[in-house]
Coordinates of C-alpha atoms in Angstrom, one line a residue:
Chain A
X255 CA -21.0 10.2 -18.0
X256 CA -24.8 8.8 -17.5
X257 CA -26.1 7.8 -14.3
X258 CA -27.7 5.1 -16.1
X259 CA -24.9 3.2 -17.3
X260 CA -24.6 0.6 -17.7
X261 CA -28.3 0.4 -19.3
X262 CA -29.6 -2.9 -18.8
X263 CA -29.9 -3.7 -22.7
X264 CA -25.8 -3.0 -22.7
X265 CA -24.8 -5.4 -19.6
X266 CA -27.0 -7.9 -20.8
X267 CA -25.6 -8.2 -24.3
X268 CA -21.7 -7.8 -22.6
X269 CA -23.0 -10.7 -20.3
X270 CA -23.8 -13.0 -23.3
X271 CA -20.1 -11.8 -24.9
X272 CA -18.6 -13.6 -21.7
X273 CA -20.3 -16.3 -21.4
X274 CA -19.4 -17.0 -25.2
X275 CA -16.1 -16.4 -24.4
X276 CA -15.0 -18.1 -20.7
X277 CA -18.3 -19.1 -19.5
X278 CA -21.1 -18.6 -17.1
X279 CA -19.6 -16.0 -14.8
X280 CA -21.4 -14.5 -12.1
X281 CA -21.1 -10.3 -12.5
X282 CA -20.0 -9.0 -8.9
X283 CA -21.4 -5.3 -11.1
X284 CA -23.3 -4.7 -14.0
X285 CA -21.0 -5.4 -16.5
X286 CA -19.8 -2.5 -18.8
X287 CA -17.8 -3.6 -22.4
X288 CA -14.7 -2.5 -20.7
X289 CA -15.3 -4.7 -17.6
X290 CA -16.1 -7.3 -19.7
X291 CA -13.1 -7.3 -21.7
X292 CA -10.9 -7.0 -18.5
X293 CA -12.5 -10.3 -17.0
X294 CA -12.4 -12.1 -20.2
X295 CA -8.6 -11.3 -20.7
X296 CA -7.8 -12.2 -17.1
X297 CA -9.5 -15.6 -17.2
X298 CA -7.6 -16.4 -19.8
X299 CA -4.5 -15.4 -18.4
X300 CA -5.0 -17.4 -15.8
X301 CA -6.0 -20.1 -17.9
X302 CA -2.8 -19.6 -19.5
X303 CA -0.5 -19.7 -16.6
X304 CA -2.6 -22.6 -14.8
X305 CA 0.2 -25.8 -16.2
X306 CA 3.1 -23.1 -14.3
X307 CA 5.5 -23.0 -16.8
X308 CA 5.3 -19.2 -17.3
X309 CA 7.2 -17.3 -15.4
X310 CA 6.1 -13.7 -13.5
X311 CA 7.1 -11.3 -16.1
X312 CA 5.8 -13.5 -19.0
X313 CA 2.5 -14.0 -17.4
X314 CA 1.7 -10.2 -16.7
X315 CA 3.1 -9.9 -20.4
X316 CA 0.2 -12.1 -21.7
X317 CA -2.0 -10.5 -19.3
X318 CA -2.2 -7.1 -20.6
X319 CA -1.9 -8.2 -24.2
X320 CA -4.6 -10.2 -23.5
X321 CA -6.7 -7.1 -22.5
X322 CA -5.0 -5.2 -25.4
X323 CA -6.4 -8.1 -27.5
X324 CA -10.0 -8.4 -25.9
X325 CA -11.1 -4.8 -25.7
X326 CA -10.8 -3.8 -29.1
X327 CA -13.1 -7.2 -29.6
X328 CA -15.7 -6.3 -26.9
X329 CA -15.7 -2.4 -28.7
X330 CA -16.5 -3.5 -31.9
X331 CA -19.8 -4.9 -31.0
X332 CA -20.8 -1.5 -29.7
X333 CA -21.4 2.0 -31.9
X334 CA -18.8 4.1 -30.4
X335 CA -15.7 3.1 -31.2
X336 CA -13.8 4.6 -28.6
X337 CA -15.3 2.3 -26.2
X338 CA -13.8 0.8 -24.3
X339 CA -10.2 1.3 -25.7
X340 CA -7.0 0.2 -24.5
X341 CA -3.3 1.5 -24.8
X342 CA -0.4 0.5 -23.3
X343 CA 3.3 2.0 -22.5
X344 CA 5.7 0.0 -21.8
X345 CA 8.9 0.0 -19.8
X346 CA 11.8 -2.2 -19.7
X347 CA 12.2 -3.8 -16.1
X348 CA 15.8 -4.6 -16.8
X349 CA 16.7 -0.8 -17.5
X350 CA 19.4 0.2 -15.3
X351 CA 17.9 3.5 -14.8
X352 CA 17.7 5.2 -11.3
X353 CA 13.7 4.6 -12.2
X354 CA 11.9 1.1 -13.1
X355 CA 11.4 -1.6 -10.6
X356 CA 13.8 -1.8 -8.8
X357 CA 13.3 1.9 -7.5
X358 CA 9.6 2.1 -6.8
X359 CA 8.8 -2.1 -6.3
X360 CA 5.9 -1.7 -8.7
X361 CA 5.8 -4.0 -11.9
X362 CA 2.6 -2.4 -13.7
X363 CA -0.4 0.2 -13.3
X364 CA -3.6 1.0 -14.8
X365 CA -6.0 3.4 -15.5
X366 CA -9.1 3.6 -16.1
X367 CA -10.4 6.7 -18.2
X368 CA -14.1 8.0 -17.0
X369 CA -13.6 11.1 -18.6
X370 CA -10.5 13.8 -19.5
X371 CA -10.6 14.6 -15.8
X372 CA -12.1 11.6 -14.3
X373 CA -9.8 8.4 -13.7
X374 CA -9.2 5.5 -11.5
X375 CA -5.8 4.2 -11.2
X376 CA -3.9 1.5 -9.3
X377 CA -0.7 -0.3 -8.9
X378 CA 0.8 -3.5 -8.9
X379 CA 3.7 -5.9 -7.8
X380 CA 3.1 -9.4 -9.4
X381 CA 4.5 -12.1 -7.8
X382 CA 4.5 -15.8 -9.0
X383 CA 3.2 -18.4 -6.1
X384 CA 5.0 -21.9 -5.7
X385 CA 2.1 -23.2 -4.1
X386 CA -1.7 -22.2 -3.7
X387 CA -0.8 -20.9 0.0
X388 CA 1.2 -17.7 -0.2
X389 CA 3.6 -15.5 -1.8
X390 CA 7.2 -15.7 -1.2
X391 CA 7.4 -11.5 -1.3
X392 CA 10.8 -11.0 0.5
X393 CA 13.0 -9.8 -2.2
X394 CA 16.3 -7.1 -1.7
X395 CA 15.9 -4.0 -4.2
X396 CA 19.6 -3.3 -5.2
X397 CA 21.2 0.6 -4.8
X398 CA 19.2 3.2 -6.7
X399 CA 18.7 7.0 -6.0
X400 CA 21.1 7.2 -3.1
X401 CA 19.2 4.5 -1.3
X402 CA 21.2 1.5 0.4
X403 CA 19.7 -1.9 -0.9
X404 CA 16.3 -2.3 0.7
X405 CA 13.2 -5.1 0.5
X406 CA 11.2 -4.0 -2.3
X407 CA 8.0 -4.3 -0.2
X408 CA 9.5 -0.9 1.1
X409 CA 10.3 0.9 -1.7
X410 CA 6.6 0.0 -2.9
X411 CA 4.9 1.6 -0.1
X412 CA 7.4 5.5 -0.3
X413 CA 6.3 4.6 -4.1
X414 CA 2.6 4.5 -3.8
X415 CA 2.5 7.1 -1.1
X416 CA 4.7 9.0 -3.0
X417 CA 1.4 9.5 -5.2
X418 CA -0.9 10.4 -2.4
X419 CA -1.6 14.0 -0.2
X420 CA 1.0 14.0 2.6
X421 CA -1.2 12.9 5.4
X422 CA -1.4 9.9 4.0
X423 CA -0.5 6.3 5.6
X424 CA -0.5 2.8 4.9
X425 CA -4.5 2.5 5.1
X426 CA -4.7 4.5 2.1
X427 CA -2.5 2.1 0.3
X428 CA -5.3 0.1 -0.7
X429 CA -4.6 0.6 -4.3
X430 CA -1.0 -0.6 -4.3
X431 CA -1.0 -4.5 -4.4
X432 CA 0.6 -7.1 -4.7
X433 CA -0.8 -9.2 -7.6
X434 CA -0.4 -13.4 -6.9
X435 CA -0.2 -15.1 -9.5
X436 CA -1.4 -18.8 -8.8
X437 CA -2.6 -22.0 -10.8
X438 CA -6.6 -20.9 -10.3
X439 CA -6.5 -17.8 -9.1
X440 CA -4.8 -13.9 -9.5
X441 CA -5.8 -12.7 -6.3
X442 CA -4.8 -9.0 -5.4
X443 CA -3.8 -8.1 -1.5
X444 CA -3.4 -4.6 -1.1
X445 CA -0.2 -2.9 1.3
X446 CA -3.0 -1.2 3.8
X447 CA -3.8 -5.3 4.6
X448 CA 0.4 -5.8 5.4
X449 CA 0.6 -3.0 7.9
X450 CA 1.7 -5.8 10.5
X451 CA 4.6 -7.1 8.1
X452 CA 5.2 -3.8 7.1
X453 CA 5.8 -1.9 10.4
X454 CA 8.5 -5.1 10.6
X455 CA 10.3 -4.4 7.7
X456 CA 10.1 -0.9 8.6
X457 CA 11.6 -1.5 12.3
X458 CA 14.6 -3.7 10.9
X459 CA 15.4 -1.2 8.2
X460 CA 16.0 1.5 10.2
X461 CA 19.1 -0.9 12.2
X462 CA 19.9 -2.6 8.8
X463 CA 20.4 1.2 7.4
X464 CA 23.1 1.8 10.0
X465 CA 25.1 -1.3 10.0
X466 CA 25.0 -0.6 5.7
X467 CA 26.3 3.0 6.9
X468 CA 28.8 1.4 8.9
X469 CA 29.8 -1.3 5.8
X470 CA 30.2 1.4 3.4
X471 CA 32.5 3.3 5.3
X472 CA 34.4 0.6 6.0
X473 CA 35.0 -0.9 2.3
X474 CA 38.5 0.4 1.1
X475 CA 37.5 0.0 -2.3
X476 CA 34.9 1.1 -4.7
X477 CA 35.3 -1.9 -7.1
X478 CA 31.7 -3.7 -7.3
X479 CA 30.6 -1.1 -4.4
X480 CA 26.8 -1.8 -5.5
X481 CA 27.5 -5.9 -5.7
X482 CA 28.8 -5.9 -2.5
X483 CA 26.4 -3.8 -0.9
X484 CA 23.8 -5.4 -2.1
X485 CA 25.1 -8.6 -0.8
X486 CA 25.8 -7.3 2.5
X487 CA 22.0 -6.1 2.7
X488 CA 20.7 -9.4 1.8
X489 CA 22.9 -11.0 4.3
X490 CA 21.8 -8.2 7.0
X491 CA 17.8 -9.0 6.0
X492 CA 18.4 -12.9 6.0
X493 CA 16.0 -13.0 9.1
X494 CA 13.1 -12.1 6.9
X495 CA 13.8 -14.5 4.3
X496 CA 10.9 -16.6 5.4
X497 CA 8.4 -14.1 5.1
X498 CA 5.2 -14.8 2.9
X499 CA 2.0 -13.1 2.6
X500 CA -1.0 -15.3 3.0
X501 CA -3.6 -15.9 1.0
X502 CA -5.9 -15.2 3.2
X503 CA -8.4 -11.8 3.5
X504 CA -8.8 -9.1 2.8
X505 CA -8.1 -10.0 -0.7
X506 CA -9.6 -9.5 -3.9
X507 CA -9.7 -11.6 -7.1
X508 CA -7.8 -9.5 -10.2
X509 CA -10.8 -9.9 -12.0
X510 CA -13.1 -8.7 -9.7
X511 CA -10.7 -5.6 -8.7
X512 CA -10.8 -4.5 -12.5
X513 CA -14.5 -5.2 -12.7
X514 CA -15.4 -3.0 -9.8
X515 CA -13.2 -0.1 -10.8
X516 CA -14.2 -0.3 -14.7
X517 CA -18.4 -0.6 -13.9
X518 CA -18.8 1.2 -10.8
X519 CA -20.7 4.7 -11.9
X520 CA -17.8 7.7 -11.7
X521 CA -18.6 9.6 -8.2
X522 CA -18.9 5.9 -6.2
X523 CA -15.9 5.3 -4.0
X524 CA -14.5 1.7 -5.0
X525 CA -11.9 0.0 -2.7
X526 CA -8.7 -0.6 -4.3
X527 CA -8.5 2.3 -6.6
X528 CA -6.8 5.5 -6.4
X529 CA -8.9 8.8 -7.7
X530 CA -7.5 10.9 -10.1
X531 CA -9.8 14.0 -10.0
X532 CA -8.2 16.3 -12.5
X533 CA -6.8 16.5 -15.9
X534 CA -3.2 17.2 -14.0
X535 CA -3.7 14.7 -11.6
X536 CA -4.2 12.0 -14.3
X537 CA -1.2 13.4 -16.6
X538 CA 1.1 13.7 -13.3
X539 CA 0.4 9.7 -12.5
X540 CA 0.6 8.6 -16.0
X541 CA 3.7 10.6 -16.4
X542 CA 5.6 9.2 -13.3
X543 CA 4.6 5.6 -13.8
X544 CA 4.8 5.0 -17.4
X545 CA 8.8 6.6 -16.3
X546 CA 9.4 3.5 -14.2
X547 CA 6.6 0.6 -15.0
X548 CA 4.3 -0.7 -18.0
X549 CA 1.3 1.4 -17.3
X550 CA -2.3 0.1 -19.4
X551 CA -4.8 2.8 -19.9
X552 CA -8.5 2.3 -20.6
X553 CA -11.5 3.8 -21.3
X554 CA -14.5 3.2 -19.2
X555 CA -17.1 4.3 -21.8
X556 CA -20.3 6.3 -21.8
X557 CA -23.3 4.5 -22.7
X558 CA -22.3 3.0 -26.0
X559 CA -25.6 1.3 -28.1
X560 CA -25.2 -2.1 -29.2
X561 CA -25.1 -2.6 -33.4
X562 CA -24.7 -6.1 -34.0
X563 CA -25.2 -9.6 -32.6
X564 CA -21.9 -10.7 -31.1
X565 CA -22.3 -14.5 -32.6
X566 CA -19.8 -15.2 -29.8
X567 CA -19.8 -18.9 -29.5
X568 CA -16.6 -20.0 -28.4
X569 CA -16.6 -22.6 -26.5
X570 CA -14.6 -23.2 -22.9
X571 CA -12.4 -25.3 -22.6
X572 CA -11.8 -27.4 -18.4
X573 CA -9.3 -24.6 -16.9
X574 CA -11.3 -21.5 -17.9
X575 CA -14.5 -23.1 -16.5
X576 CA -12.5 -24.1 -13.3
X577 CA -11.7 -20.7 -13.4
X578 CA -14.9 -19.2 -13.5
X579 CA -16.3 -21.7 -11.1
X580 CA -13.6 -20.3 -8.2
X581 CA -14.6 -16.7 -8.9
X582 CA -18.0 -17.1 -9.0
X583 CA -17.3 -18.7 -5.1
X584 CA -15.1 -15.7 -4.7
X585 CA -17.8 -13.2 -5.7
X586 CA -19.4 -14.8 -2.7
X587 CA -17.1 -13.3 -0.1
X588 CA -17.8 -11.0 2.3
X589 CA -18.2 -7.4 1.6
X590 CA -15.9 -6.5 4.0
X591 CA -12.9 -8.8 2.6
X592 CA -12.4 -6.3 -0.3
X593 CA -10.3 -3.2 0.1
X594 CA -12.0 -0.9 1.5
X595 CA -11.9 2.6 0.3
X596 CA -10.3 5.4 2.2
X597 CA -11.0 9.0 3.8
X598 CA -8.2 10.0 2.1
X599 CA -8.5 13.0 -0.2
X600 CA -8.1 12.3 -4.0
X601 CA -4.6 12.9 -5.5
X602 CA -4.1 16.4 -6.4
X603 CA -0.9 16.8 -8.4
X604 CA 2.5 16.5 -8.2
X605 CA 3.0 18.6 -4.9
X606 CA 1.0 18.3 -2.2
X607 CA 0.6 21.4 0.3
X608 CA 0.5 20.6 3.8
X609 CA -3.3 19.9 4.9
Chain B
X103 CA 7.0 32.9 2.9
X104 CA 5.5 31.0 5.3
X105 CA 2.0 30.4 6.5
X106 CA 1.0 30.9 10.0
X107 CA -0.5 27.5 9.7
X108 CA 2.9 26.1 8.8
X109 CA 4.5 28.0 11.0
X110 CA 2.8 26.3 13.8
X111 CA 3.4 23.2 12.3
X112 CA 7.1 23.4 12.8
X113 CA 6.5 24.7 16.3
X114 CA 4.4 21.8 16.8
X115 CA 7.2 19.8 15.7
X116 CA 10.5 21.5 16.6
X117 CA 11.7 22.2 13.5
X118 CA 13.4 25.1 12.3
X119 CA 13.4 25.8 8.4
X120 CA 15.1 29.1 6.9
X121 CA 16.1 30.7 3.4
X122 CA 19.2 31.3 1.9
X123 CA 19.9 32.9 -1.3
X124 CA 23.3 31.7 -2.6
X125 CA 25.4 32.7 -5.6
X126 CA 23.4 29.6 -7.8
X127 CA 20.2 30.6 -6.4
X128 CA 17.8 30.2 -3.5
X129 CA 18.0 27.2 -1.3
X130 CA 15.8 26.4 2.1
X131 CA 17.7 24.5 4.7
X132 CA 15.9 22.3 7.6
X133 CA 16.5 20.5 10.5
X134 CA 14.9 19.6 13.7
X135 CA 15.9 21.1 16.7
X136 CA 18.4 19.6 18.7
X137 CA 19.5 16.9 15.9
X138 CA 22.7 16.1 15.5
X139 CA 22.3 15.2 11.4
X140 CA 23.6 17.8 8.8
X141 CA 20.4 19.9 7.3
X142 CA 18.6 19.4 4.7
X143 CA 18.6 21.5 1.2
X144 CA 14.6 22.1 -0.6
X145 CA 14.5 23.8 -3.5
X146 CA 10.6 25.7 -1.9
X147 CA 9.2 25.8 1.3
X148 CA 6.9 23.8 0.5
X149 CA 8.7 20.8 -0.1
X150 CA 10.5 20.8 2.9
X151 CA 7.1 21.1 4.9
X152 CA 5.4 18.2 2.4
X153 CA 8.7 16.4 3.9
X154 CA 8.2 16.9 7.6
X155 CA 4.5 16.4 7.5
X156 CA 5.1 12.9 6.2
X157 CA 7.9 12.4 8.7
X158 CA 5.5 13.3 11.2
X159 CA 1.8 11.8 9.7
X160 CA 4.1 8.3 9.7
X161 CA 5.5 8.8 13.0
X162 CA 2.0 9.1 14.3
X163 CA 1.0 6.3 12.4
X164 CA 3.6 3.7 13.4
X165 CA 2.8 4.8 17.2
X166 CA -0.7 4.3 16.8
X167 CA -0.1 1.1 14.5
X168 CA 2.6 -0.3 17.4
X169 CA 0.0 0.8 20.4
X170 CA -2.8 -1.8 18.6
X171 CA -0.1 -4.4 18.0
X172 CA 0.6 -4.6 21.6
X173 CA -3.8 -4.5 22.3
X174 CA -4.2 -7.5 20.0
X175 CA -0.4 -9.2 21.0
X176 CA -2.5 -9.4 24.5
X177 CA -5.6 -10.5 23.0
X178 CA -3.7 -13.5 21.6
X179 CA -2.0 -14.5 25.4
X180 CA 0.8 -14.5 27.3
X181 CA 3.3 -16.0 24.7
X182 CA 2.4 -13.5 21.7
X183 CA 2.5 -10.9 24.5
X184 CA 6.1 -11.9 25.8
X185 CA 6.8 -12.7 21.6
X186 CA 6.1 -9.2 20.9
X187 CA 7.9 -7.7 24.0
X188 CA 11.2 -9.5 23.0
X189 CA 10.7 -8.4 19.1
X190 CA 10.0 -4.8 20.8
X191 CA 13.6 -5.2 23.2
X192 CA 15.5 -6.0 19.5
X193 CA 15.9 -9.7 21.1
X194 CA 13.8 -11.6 18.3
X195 CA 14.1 -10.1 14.7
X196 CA 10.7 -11.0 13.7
X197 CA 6.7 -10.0 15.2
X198 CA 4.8 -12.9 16.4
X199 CA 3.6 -14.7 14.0
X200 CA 0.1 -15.2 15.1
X201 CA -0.1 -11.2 14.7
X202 CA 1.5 -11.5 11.3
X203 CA -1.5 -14.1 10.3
X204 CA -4.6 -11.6 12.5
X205 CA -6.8 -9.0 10.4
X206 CA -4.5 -6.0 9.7
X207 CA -5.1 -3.3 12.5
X208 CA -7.3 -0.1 10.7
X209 CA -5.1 2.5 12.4
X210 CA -7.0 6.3 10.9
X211 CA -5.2 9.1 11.5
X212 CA -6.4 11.1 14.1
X213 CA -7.7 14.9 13.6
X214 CA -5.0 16.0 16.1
X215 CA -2.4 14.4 15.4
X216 CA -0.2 17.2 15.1
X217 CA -0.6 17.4 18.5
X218 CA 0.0 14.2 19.3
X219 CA 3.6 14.4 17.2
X220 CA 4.2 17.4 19.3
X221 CA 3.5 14.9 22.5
X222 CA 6.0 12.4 20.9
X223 CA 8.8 14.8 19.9
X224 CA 8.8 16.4 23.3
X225 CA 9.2 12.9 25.1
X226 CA 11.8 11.2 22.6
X227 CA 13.3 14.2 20.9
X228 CA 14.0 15.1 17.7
X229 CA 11.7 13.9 15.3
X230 CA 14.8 12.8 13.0
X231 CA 16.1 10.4 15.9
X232 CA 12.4 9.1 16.7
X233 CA 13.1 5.4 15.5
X234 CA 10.1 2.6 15.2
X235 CA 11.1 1.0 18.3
X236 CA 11.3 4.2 20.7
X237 CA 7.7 4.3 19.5
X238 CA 6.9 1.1 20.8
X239 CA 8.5 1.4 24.0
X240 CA 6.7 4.7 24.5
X241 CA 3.5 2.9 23.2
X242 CA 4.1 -0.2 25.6
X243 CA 5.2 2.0 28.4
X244 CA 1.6 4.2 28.1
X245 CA -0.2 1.2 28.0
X246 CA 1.7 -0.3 31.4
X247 CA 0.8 2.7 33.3
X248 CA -2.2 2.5 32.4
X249 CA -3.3 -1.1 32.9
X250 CA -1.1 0.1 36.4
X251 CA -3.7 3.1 36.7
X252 CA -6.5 0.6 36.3
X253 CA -5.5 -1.8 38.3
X254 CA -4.8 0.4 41.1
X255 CA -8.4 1.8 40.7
X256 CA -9.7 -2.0 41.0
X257 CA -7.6 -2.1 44.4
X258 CA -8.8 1.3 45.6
X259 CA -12.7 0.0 45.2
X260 CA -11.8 -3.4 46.4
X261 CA -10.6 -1.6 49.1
X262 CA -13.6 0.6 49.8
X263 CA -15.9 -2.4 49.1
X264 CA -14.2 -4.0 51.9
X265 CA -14.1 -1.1 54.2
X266 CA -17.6 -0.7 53.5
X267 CA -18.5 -3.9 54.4
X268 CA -16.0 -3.5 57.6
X269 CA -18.1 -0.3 58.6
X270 CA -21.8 -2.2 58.1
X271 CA -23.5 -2.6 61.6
X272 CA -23.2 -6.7 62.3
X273 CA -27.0 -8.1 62.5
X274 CA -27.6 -9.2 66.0

């Protein structure tokens, strides 16, 4: 890894790719060939999704085989080949499995690849918007693991700090995120930002747990014991039904989140991304999320040289320019409404020792 | 084997952790002291500590994160105070709103806050039974007796202002 990159020559050149491709878009970093190909894939996902018709699962779908689609592009116009690639593993949310969704909350990760021991990773629960406001994230996970049905904002915070040292709390959640899909926008708000909402959930749960105790052992029969549980749970949480999460800061734009962690220099804490500081650490995270969620790997890249002229001249059409136009605003935003990042010490492995 | 270190841990936080080797192998069994729940099986040692040191990191955290709800619950006024306090007495299901839609709190974890579990568990009991909302009693409780403690300080120095002023030789 240079210290230098991105040179100036590449995030010029990668600048011109995206301007060919979605338009005149501000850089919150110097852009990288990875970075670019992330932005350039979630513009048009957006652009996609702006009309609504898509639903969640379809959208993030499109998303990462969007980015599947643009890196490869964006690596071609640069000598190394391996930069910046993109794989993918992918999981099948409806698996009844005691792992997958419905166990850890989480719908997808990513990684980013700096070198074999050097990656930034970071989790995410989509959720589809009705309106322009907020998210609608009250949702009951049904009975996996020995777990009574819980809201899955729960089982996505003992998932993501499931993954970090075990002094960790929900300020170091700042790479766990809920992912909001909306007309304009994919804005990202992370779990450390919902401590309020959280310590809520967390409150009623622990009475909600007992009268599910109670149900259980009072149900003379096991017929549909997981339907009716689950019912009875959604019937016990009804009082949170109503509960959104705004739209309002600290938030980050997707784009911006994937820009940050794929161009920010290796050894610069970014907001929003987990640390994985060893090969074990990265093999351990990959291994336990590609069990229960699509997980997209990249590769940052190391100073790659330009060979050709890109010729890029596709032209935008009025949604991605709208788009561009609302995250070159949001590139405007205060420092301190992105995720900030944490004291926390970088995920180790599998099985954290006492500090 | 144990550490010393996490030894004192489970000192700290009264919890008693011990081996057993059984017929299908070794097993280490856990539970705090004085809790009536059955104990829990680890396959190491060091899962079971990894285990209470989350129980305990999050125990501190949701006091900490409950004792800044009430601080800002204030900040807002009376009826986000008296919201809060009902939510806190299991009388509303939900927090205030207006705290819902306020910055999140940034609640670190404190260097001692083993000790401060250790203060917890020996005023609520075992940390197993330590529930969110004996935290925020405890948390609401600290902060009464101390906006008490204050206040009575502001009478004390009214107090002596006035006798002062009672004492002060009256110009002829």
């Amino acid at each position: 890894m240079q210290n230098n990159w991105p040179d100036k020559k590449t995030s010029e050149r990668v600048q011109s790719l995206i301007e060919g491709r979605v338009g005149p878009l501000q850089p919150l970093v110097d852009p990288t060939p990875l970075s670019g190909a992330l932005q350039v894939a979630v513009i048009q996902a957006i652009s996609l999704a702006s009309d609504g018709r898509l639903d969640e699962e379809s959208i993030t779908t499109s998303l990462l085989g969007g980015m599947q689609a643009t890196a490869p592009w964006f690596a071609d116009l640069f000598e190394k080949a391996a930069t910046p690639a993109f794989k993918w593993a992918r999981y099948s949310k409806s698996s009844s499995e005691p792992t997958g969704e419905a166990s850890t909350g989480a719908d997808f990760a990513f990684i980013i690849h700096f070198s074999d021991d050097a990656a930034r990773a970071a989790i995410f629960q989509a959720k589809r918007s009705k309106n322009e406001r907020n998210l609608d994230i009250h949702q009951i996970s049904p009975v996996r693991e020995g777990k009574h049905p819980q809201p899955q904002i729960l089982r996505l915070r003992d998932y993501g700090l499931s993954h970090l040292p075990s002094n960790a709390t929900l300020e170091n959640l700042h790479r766990v995120h809920y992912c909001g899909y909306m007309k304009s926008s994919f804005f990202c708000r992370p779990l450390s930002a919902l401590n309020h909402l959280l310590v809520e959930y967390e409150s009623r749960s622990q009475d909600i747990d007992r009268d599910l105790d109670a149900y259980l052992s009072n149900l003379t029969t096991n017929k549909n014991i997981d339907q009716r549980m689950l019912a009875e749970a959604k019937r016990l949480w009804a009082a949170q039904e109503e509960r959104v999460v705004d739209r309002s800061e600290p938030i980050i734009e997707l784009a911006h989140l994937l820009a940050l962690g794929a161009a920010t220099p290796w050894g610069t804490p970014v907001g929003g991304w987990l640390t994985l500081e060893s090969e074990k650490a990265i093999t351990a995270f990959r291994d336990t999320a590609s069990a229960v969620m699509t997980v997209a790997e990249a590769t940052a890249g190391h100073s790659p040289d330009m060979v050709n002229d890109p010729n890029a001249t596709a032209t935008s059409s009025d949604p991605l320019l709208s788009v561009v136009e609302h995250l070159n605003q949001r590139a405007h935003a205060p420092q301190n409404s992105r995720p900030q990042s944490n004291d926390v010490p970088a995920y180790a492995g599998p099985s954290p020792t006492r500090p | 084997m144990l550490s010393d270190s996490e030894e004192g841990f489970l000192t700290k936080i009264r919890v008693e952790l011990r081996h057993e080797e059984t017929a299908i192998g070794s097993t280490w069994l856990t539970r705090p002291i004085g809790s009536l729940k059955p104990e829990l099986r680890f396959e190491d040692s060091e899962r079971a500590i990894d285990y209470w040191t989350r129980k305990a990191v999050q125990m501190v955290y949701h006091y900490l994160l409950g004792k800044s709800l009430i601080k800002k619950a204030k900040a807002l006024g009376a009826t986000c105070q008296e919201d809060l306090n009902d939510w806190i007495d299991g009388k509303k299901p939900n927090i205030p709103d207006a705290l819902l839609s306020a910055p999140p709190s940034r609640v670190p974890l404190p260097s001692d806050w083993e000790d401060l579990a250790h203060q917890l568990i020996q005023r609520l009991g075992p940390i197993d039974q330590i529930t969110i909302r004996m935290l925020l009693i405890d948390g609401r409780s600290s902060d009464r007796a101390l906006s008490a403690c204050k206040d009575e300080q502001v009478n004390a120095e009214q107090l002596a202002r006035q006798e002062d002023i009672r004492a002060r030789p009256v110009p002829d």
